Amino acid sequence: MTKFRLRKPSRYIMSSNTNRSFSCVYCGVEYNPLKPDNIHTKANKYKITRNDIETTHKCNECGKVTKLYWSEQEGSN
C-alpha cells in the first residue's frame, strides 16, 4: 500500500526579515524569520485565529523544522 502525504500549499511571497530573533525549539540556535507579508507581523508559536499564516524554518544546525504562525497586529483594521 502506498502512503501519500498531503501538504498545504506553500506561500512563495516573503517580505523582509523581522527585527526579532527566534530560537530553534530543538537545538536553540537563533534565526531571524521572514514575515509572510506586511499585514501579518506578529509571530506566535501556536495558531491563534484561522486567518493566521503558517511559516516554517529549517534549522541550519540540526536540520529540523520549526513552525511559526503570523497574526495581524491588533487594531490594524
mmCIF file of C-alpha atoms in Angstrom:
data_model
loop_
_atom_site.group_PDB
_atom_site.id
_atom_site.type_symbol
_atom_site.label_atom_id
_atom_site.label_comp_id
_atom_site.label_asym_id
_atom_site.label_seq_id
_atom_site.Cartn_x
_atom_site.Cartn_y
_atom_site.Cartn_z
ATOM 1 C CA MET A 1 0.000 0.000 0.000
ATOM 2 C CA THR A 2 1.351 3.404 -0.969
ATOM 3 C CA LYS A 3 1.137 6.207 1.565
ATOM 4 C CA PHE A 4 0.505 9.718 0.347
ATOM 5 C CA ARG A 5 1.349 12.748 2.369
ATOM 6 C CA LEU A 6 -0.906 15.733 1.844
ATOM 7 C CA ARG A 7 0.729 19.107 2.169
ATOM 8 C CA LYS A 8 -0.708 22.578 2.433
ATOM 9 C CA PRO A 9 0.228 24.854 -0.457
ATOM 10 C CA SER A 10 3.206 26.965 0.466
ATOM 11 C CA ARG A 11 3.360 30.732 0.133
ATOM 12 C CA TYR A 12 6.174 31.987 -2.033
ATOM 13 C CA ILE A 13 5.879 35.730 -1.445
ATOM 14 C CA MET A 14 8.016 36.634 1.520
ATOM 15 C CA SER A 15 8.738 40.063 2.912
ATOM 16 C CA SER A 16 11.746 41.298 4.826
ATOM 17 C CA ASN A 17 13.261 39.803 7.950
ATOM 18 C CA THR A 18 11.846 40.659 11.329
ATOM 19 C CA ASN A 19 13.962 42.668 13.720
ATOM 20 C CA ARG A 20 13.345 39.990 16.339
ATOM 21 C CA SER A 21 15.279 36.747 16.512
ATOM 22 C CA PHE A 22 13.844 33.378 17.489
ATOM 23 C CA SER A 23 15.438 30.133 18.630
ATOM 24 C CA CYS A 24 15.142 26.655 17.179
ATOM 25 C CA VAL A 25 12.936 24.675 19.571
ATOM 26 C CA TYR A 26 15.192 21.635 19.162
ATOM 27 C CA CYS A 27 18.768 22.937 19.467
ATOM 28 C CA GLY A 28 18.433 26.597 20.492
ATOM 29 C CA VAL A 29 20.268 28.195 17.548
ATOM 30 C CA GLU A 30 18.925 31.694 16.844
ATOM 31 C CA TYR A 31 17.459 32.700 13.490
ATOM 32 C CA ASN A 32 15.606 35.666 12.001
ATOM 33 C CA PRO A 33 12.313 34.513 10.444
ATOM 34 C CA LEU A 34 10.754 36.050 7.364
ATOM 35 C CA LYS A 35 7.353 37.698 7.645
ATOM 36 C CA PRO A 36 4.845 36.345 5.113
ATOM 37 C CA ASP A 37 3.607 39.865 4.246
ATOM 38 C CA ASN A 38 3.308 43.363 5.699
ATOM 39 C CA ILE A 39 -0.089 42.680 7.305
ATOM 40 C CA HIS A 40 0.740 39.579 9.370
ATOM 41 C CA THR A 41 3.556 40.860 11.576
ATOM 42 C CA LYS A 42 3.010 39.232 14.974
ATOM 43 C CA ALA A 43 4.724 35.843 15.376
ATOM 44 C CA ASN A 44 3.240 33.124 17.589
ATOM 45 C CA LYS A 45 4.251 29.590 18.434
ATOM 46 C CA TYR A 46 0.632 28.420 18.115
ATOM 47 C CA LYS A 47 -2.154 29.258 15.691
ATOM 48 C CA ILE A 48 -4.414 31.866 17.301
ATOM 49 C CA THR A 49 -7.033 32.550 14.606
ATOM 50 C CA ARG A 50 -7.981 30.837 11.384
ATOM 51 C CA ASN A 51 -6.501 33.790 9.454
ATOM 52 C CA ASP A 52 -3.000 33.173 10.813
ATOM 53 C CA ILE A 53 -0.351 32.248 8.259
ATOM 54 C CA GLU A 54 1.961 29.313 8.951
ATOM 55 C CA THR A 55 5.639 29.589 8.003
ATOM 56 C CA THR A 56 8.410 27.080 8.526
ATOM 57 C CA HIS A 57 12.132 27.425 9.105
ATOM 58 C CA LYS A 58 14.608 24.586 8.619
ATOM 59 C CA CYS A 59 17.405 24.927 11.148
ATOM 60 C CA ASN A 60 20.880 25.210 9.659
ATOM 61 C CA GLU A 61 22.387 23.466 12.695
ATOM 62 C CA CYS A 62 20.171 20.446 13.418
ATOM 63 C CA GLY A 63 18.089 20.281 10.211
ATOM 64 C CA LYS A 64 14.732 20.129 11.991
ATOM 65 C CA VAL A 65 11.766 22.295 11.018
ATOM 66 C CA THR A 66 10.306 24.952 13.318
ATOM 67 C CA LYS A 67 6.852 26.441 12.639
ATOM 68 C CA LEU A 68 5.718 29.982 13.345
ATOM 69 C CA TYR A 69 2.217 31.381 12.917
ATOM 70 C CA TRP A 70 1.812 35.004 11.886
ATOM 71 C CA SER A 71 -1.179 37.102 13.044
ATOM 72 C CA GLU A 72 -2.341 40.573 12.177
ATOM 73 C CA GLN A 73 -1.474 43.232 14.726
ATOM 74 C CA GLU A 74 -4.412 44.129 16.945
ATOM 75 C CA GLY A 75 -6.169 47.313 15.894
ATOM 76 C CA SER A 76 -4.885 47.143 12.314
ATOM 77 C CA ASN A 77 -8.402 47.079 10.850
#
